Amino acid sequence: MLCSLMFHAQHYTSQRYGMNEGLPQNSIKDIIKDKYGFLWMTTDNGILRYDGKNFLLFNDFKVKNVSFKDFLRNENNDFISFNNNDENSVLIVGRNVKVLPSEGAFKNYTIFNKNVYKRFYKNSFDYYFSPEVYGYFIETNSGIYFFGDKKIIYKDKKGFEKIITSNFKVKNLRNVFEHDGIIYIADIQNKRIIALNKGLKSYLNDTSLYNDPKSRIYWHQGNKQVFVINNGSIYISKVVNGIPTLTFLIEYKEIEKEFLYCIFYDEENQKLYFGNVVKGLNVINLSNFYIPQKNIPYMGEVTYEAMPFSENSVITKFGFEYSRDKVKKNFPTSVRNDRRFLLYDNSDNILYTEFNKVQRKLKSSQYKKNESVEFHQKQVQNIFKTDKNFIVGVTDLNFKNYFLYVFSDDRFKKAENIFKFSNSINFVKQYTDDLLYVGTSEGIYLLSLSKKKVIKHFAKDLIIKEIQKLDDGTFWFTTYNNGIYFLKNTEIIKMPYDKTGEIANAHHMLEDSGGSLWISSNNGLFKVSKKMLLNYVKDRNSKVTYYRYTTDDGFLNNEFNGSANPSGNILENGDFVFPSMEGFVFFKPKEIKTHYPKPNQIFIERAKNVKNTISFKDTLRLRSDYKDVEIYFDIPYYHNIENIYVGTKLENGENSKWEDAKSDRKYILSHVSPGNYTLTVRFLISENGDFAYKKIFIEIEPFFYETMWFKTLGVLLVIMLILLVIQMRTNFLKRTVKTLKTNLNSRNQQLKETADNLEMAKNKFKNESEYQQKMMESISHDITTPVKFITLLSQKLTEVEDPLSQKKYFDGLYKASEQLYKFTLGLKGYSELYKEEKIVEEEEYYLHEIIETKRLLFEPIATNNDTTIKNLCDPELKIKANKKILSTILHNLIDNAVKYTHSGEILIKVDEENDKIEIGIFDTGKGMSQRQLDYYSEVCEKIETENFVFKNYGLGLHMVIQLSQKINAKISFQVHKPTGTIVKIFLKTTNNE
């Protein structure tokens, strides 16, 4: 039988963990993985459980020492670990650690044929074969093999013993390993492998690395893993078609310098763990991402645009050809202006831009010669190729105007179309045969080549980075700091961000055969289902989840590069290629895994309150005086926790909405009042957006004074106390009220009498005040005209010297003064006008006399105005209306007529009909305006309205209207045609009350 050797080289990154990264101390002695997915490690300070993020230490044991060594798997697939000197053992079961009792505990020693044998289940590099024992034994499924001095004895399950060989040395156990119950011993001297199967011995004639003197074999029975290390190369051993076969993992030259105690390979997560005695834990992340490097002194590894060059390589304009595992220089180039645009012309010559030129590397010269096309007085910014055209973007030397030149061929002789822009051109993509999308620093322009104009300018607030068309015909574009957009015609739809928002700086996307999009960004490489994005286009409420790859997955740098063309390629061999800050990243999408936990791989069973750790199963019970409680999510997940979108929701709480959990894998319960709650945790378990859910119940027990019965009792007591206080207060008030009533009754009588007196005084004062005001208004109004007339005559008297004219004026002064004198004699009676509400005369009097008196008073004034006053009243007509009030009313009305009539006539007519008298004063003066007539008519109607507002038309007529109310008279105002005013007073002849 021959052993096989399989090669599968992998790139890797590593990360060390020591005391600064969470280890209790720096000795990792053994590593094993349990059935739940957690890694367990033994140290000199206890046992660690590792979930990919946190180290949980178990060392609170009642044992002689907490320095533990190796793990041994038992029949229940749990683990046992022994401390130094095998004095105590612990059992790792159910994600916890239990100390095993001394009686009946699993033993590392046994006595066989009166000799002491020690269990052998781990073949490490520094294993020490103790002289204190006779030999060692290895237990398999079929039986036990005893390796002693010169003999190997097999004992099956039934107790049958058999000597297999009599020529064996214990030190050869350094070369022993086991696969599926078969013991293999590398016989280096004879270049073969001894196989022990159910007590039978056979040989494998092998000249492979198993028998190489430079090889070191590491075997761990508990992990069922075998490693062979040879000249820095690490291989893992597996049985393929019944033959032990080595598969190359990585080349790790430093391994010979490492003081290794243990090795564990997590094939599911592609991680290799080295346990070091003095340097702690070293995690090797195996990767199927390949990043070739130039390794040229003083030259960086930054890469941008590249074109496919062969079925498995890309070429840059600097002449470097990159493939998965190497970089070589194909042609010399000295590029002085790095404008990051590269493409092939129709003859597969390489085109790129440099200052004011388009440079062309000629394929016929193996790209060693070049020619150029110059754009005079322009700076060439970029170059693009569509199905039918070559397009060059240029700017003037001041970078104020930007132009897009569209050429029909790759000779760049004459542009068929030239479009001018006011902002920089970043990308051009063909939409239809006639239409182009042009991405700029101020959105997207849709151009028509046939119409030679811009059809539409949209997305103006976005800086466009790249516009892409996928195989299904859909268009997408990336932006600067604003993420990815779906583009349909001129409609844009923004895609949601990833959990940390890194997709905001996306560069380029490539689509694999499985319908996934791979998107490069400033911080990692994203994978997302295109179907999921298109579902979001249809329904904005649908969920979009991204998977992000970082340096933890094998990159040398998380920053990929864009703002170039092309900034991503798919090669003929299926390799995807993206440029980054430390070289091109090569990979085959099918070789890159996405890692998600299984639905049952979340355990919420421990919490921490201040310094106390709380263990629980399904229900977390707390006292209401708890401080902040940290509830831990134990998920054995060894990748970026952001990729599984862990979310939490506390139902029945103040905020029952989903919240993103932090990367520390815990939920902090803070300031939640007593009651029953449900904490739900969800996490992503597949690329399709499927979530798994885990619920725990939280009971916060209130103190007795926080319970409902206590609060109810307290409320009842408070109510009773209030009622008692109210009753006592009521009784007191009743007594007080009774006393007060007695006092108030007597005082009320006194107050009533005082109030009546005050009311009478108030009314008297009010009447007197009103009387004084109205009297002053009447007197002022009545004497105004005579005084004014006297003043006028006096002035004219001083101006004439003719004796006849002077005599005329003196006569006028005499008459006016005489009438004024008579008027003042009646002031006493005049002052009594407003003191009574209703005033009538006891005896009748002649109305003609009253009118005549007033005529004589105003005749000199009227004569001076060349106006005549005629009294047409019946001399025999008698009335009983208050003589003084009526005289005052007539005085004012005749005064107004005289005042506003010049070279005219004033007639005073009286008509009697039945028991009514109508006194009319007709003048031919300038008359009242219609507005004044309407106003005074309204005053007559609403004079009794208490809040009526008087306008500034003088006080005379207002006073007349008020006085008319005292004698129950009515007054009307009419237009006298052709000129003048008619004022009528309506009176009763006898009964004026």
PDB file of C-alpha atoms in Angstrom, residues 48-156:
ATOM      1  CA  LEU A  48     -10.751  28.673  28.710  1.00  0.00           C
ATOM      2  CA  ARG A  49     -13.826  28.603  26.508  1.00  0.00           C
ATOM      3  CA  TYR A  50     -13.502  30.606  23.306  1.00  0.00           C
ATOM      4  CA  ASP A  51     -16.371  31.635  21.007  1.00  0.00           C
ATOM      5  CA  GLY A  52     -14.417  33.581  18.399  1.00  0.00           C
ATOM      6  CA  LYS A  53     -14.605  36.839  20.341  1.00  0.00           C
ATOM      7  CA  ASN A  54     -14.358  36.312  24.081  1.00  0.00           C
ATOM      8  CA  PHE A  55     -12.374  34.044  26.370  1.00  0.00           C
ATOM      9  CA  LEU A  56     -14.380  32.693  29.322  1.00  0.00           C
ATOM     10  CA  LEU A  57     -12.184  31.436  32.179  1.00  0.00           C
ATOM     11  CA  PHE A  58     -13.103  28.512  34.436  1.00  0.00           C
ATOM     12  CA  ASN A  59     -10.787  28.175  37.434  1.00  0.00           C
ATOM     13  CA  ASP A  60     -12.996  28.392  40.483  1.00  0.00           C
ATOM     14  CA  PHE A  61     -12.452  24.738  41.387  1.00  0.00           C
ATOM     15  CA  LYS A  62     -11.734  22.990  44.654  1.00  0.00           C
ATOM     16  CA  VAL A  63      -8.663  21.236  43.319  1.00  0.00           C
ATOM     17  CA  LYS A  64      -5.006  21.169  44.327  1.00  0.00           C
ATOM     18  CA  ASN A  65      -3.939  23.217  41.290  1.00  0.00           C
ATOM     19  CA  VAL A  66      -5.587  24.798  38.268  1.00  0.00           C
ATOM     20  CA  SER A  67      -2.773  24.063  35.850  1.00  0.00           C
ATOM     21  CA  PHE A  68      -4.407  21.725  33.346  1.00  0.00           C
ATOM     22  CA  LYS A  69      -2.865  19.764  30.494  1.00  0.00           C
ATOM     23  CA  ASP A  70      -4.510  17.714  27.751  1.00  0.00           C
ATOM     24  CA  PHE A  71      -8.084  16.966  26.729  1.00  0.00           C
ATOM     25  CA  LEU A  72      -9.363  13.428  26.378  1.00  0.00           C
ATOM     26  CA  ARG A  73     -12.672  12.705  24.642  1.00  0.00           C
ATOM     27  CA  ASN A  74     -14.954  10.177  26.358  1.00  0.00           C
ATOM     28  CA  GLU A  75     -17.662   7.898  24.993  1.00  0.00           C
ATOM     29  CA  ASN A  76     -20.315  10.638  25.352  1.00  0.00           C
ATOM     30  CA  ASN A  77     -18.316  13.014  23.154  1.00  0.00           C
ATOM     31  CA  ASP A  78     -17.523  15.177  26.188  1.00  0.00           C
ATOM     32  CA  PHE A  79     -14.016  16.008  27.395  1.00  0.00           C
ATOM     33  CA  ILE A  80     -11.907  15.226  30.394  1.00  0.00           C
ATOM     34  CA  SER A  81      -8.837  17.195  31.375  1.00  0.00           C
ATOM     35  CA  PHE A  82      -6.241  16.375  34.032  1.00  0.00           C
ATOM     36  CA  ASN A  83      -4.275  18.870  36.033  1.00  0.00           C
ATOM     37  CA  ASN A  84      -0.548  18.586  36.701  1.00  0.00           C
ATOM     38  CA  ASN A  85       0.505  15.253  38.170  1.00  0.00           C
ATOM     39  CA  ASP A  86      -2.937  13.906  37.260  1.00  0.00           C
ATOM     40  CA  GLU A  87      -4.136  14.685  40.771  1.00  0.00           C
ATOM     41  CA  ASN A  88      -7.576  15.904  39.706  1.00  0.00           C
ATOM     42  CA  SER A  89      -9.717  15.773  36.613  1.00  0.00           C
ATOM     43  CA  VAL A  90     -12.587  17.892  35.306  1.00  0.00           C
ATOM     44  CA  LEU A  91     -15.370  17.133  32.883  1.00  0.00           C
ATOM     45  CA  ILE A  92     -16.358  19.584  30.156  1.00  0.00           C
ATOM     46  CA  VAL A  93     -20.021  18.884  29.533  1.00  0.00           C
ATOM     47  CA  GLY A  94     -22.964  21.076  28.522  1.00  0.00           C
ATOM     48  CA  ARG A  95     -20.719  24.105  27.898  1.00  0.00           C
ATOM     49  CA  ASN A  96     -19.567  24.048  31.503  1.00  0.00           C
ATOM     50  CA  VAL A  97     -16.813  22.556  33.645  1.00  0.00           C
ATOM     51  CA  LYS A  98     -17.383  20.145  36.541  1.00  0.00           C
ATOM     52  CA  VAL A  99     -14.849  18.622  38.916  1.00  0.00           C
ATOM     53  CA  LEU A 100     -14.925  14.840  38.869  1.00  0.00           C
ATOM     54  CA  PRO A 101     -14.867  13.008  42.211  1.00  0.00           C
ATOM     55  CA  SER A 102     -11.726  11.094  43.087  1.00  0.00           C
ATOM     56  CA  GLU A 103     -13.617   7.838  43.431  1.00  0.00           C
ATOM     57  CA  GLY A 104     -14.429   6.336  40.072  1.00  0.00           C
ATOM     58  CA  ALA A 105     -12.824   9.164  38.173  1.00  0.00           C
ATOM     59  CA  PHE A 106     -11.381   8.660  34.764  1.00  0.00           C
ATOM     60  CA  LYS A 107      -7.815   7.395  35.191  1.00  0.00           C
ATOM     61  CA  ASN A 108      -4.713   8.081  33.160  1.00  0.00           C
ATOM     62  CA  TYR A 109      -2.894   5.079  34.575  1.00  0.00           C
ATOM     63  CA  THR A 110      -3.631   1.397  34.567  1.00  0.00           C
ATOM     64  CA  ILE A 111      -1.898  -1.781  35.729  1.00  0.00           C
ATOM     65  CA  PHE A 112      -1.453  -4.493  33.151  1.00  0.00           C
ATOM     66  CA  ASN A 113       0.474  -7.700  33.803  1.00  0.00           C
ATOM     67  CA  LYS A 114       1.685  -6.175  37.094  1.00  0.00           C
ATOM     68  CA  ASN A 115       3.224  -3.214  35.269  1.00  0.00           C
ATOM     69  CA  VAL A 116       2.125   0.440  35.321  1.00  0.00           C
ATOM     70  CA  TYR A 117       1.088   1.852  31.956  1.00  0.00           C
ATOM     71  CA  LYS A 118       0.186   5.477  31.249  1.00  0.00           C
ATOM     72  CA  ARG A 119      -2.436   6.557  28.744  1.00  0.00           C
ATOM     73  CA  PHE A 120      -1.016   7.869  25.473  1.00  0.00           C
ATOM     74  CA  TYR A 121      -3.463   9.995  23.439  1.00  0.00           C
ATOM     75  CA  LYS A 122      -1.488  12.996  22.276  1.00  0.00           C
ATOM     76  CA  ASN A 123       1.758  12.943  20.384  1.00  0.00           C
ATOM     77  CA  SER A 124       3.097  16.467  20.841  1.00  0.00           C
ATOM     78  CA  PHE A 125       6.473  17.894  19.936  1.00  0.00           C
ATOM     79  CA  ASP A 126       7.807  18.049  23.475  1.00  0.00           C
ATOM     80  CA  TYR A 127       6.270  14.897  24.847  1.00  0.00           C
ATOM     81  CA  TYR A 128       8.325  13.527  27.734  1.00  0.00           C
ATOM     82  CA  PHE A 129       8.432   9.759  28.185  1.00  0.00           C
ATOM     83  CA  SER A 130       8.491   9.140  31.906  1.00  0.00           C
ATOM     84  CA  PRO A 131      10.929   6.548  33.328  1.00  0.00           C
ATOM     85  CA  GLU A 132       8.511   6.055  36.217  1.00  0.00           C
ATOM     86  CA  VAL A 133       6.175   3.925  34.134  1.00  0.00           C
ATOM     87  CA  TYR A 134       6.747   0.658  32.379  1.00  0.00           C
ATOM     88  CA  GLY A 135       4.968   1.683  29.185  1.00  0.00           C
ATOM     89  CA  TYR A 136       2.026   3.391  27.573  1.00  0.00           C
ATOM     90  CA  PHE A 137      -1.348   2.305  26.301  1.00  0.00           C
ATOM     91  CA  ILE A 138      -3.600   3.555  23.506  1.00  0.00           C
ATOM     92  CA  GLU A 139      -7.300   2.786  23.693  1.00  0.00           C
ATOM     93  CA  THR A 140      -9.255   2.299  20.445  1.00  0.00           C
ATOM     94  CA  ASN A 141     -12.798   1.266  19.627  1.00  0.00           C
ATOM     95  CA  SER A 142     -11.790  -2.385  19.257  1.00  0.00           C
ATOM     96  CA  GLY A 143      -9.424  -2.711  22.189  1.00  0.00           C
ATOM     97  CA  ILE A 144      -6.278  -1.505  23.959  1.00  0.00           C
ATOM     98  CA  TYR A 145      -2.686  -1.548  22.717  1.00  0.00           C
ATOM     99  CA  PHE A 146       0.032  -1.735  25.378  1.00  0.00           C
ATOM    100  CA  PHE A 147       3.431  -0.436  24.316  1.00  0.00           C
ATOM    101  CA  GLY A 148       6.111  -1.646  26.670  1.00  0.00           C
ATOM    102  CA  ASP A 149       9.771  -2.439  26.585  1.00  0.00           C
ATOM    103  CA  LYS A 150      10.287  -4.447  23.341  1.00  0.00           C
ATOM    104  CA  LYS A 151       6.676  -5.647  23.123  1.00  0.00           C
ATOM    105  CA  ILE A 152       3.331  -4.457  21.809  1.00  0.00           C
ATOM    106  CA  ILE A 153       0.403  -6.319  23.339  1.00  0.00           C
ATOM    107  CA  TYR A 154      -3.199  -6.055  22.140  1.00  0.00           C
ATOM    108  CA  LYS A 155      -6.176  -6.707  24.414  1.00  0.00           C
ATOM    109  CA  ASP A 156      -9.646  -6.727  22.875  1.00  0.00           C
TER     110      ASP A 156
END
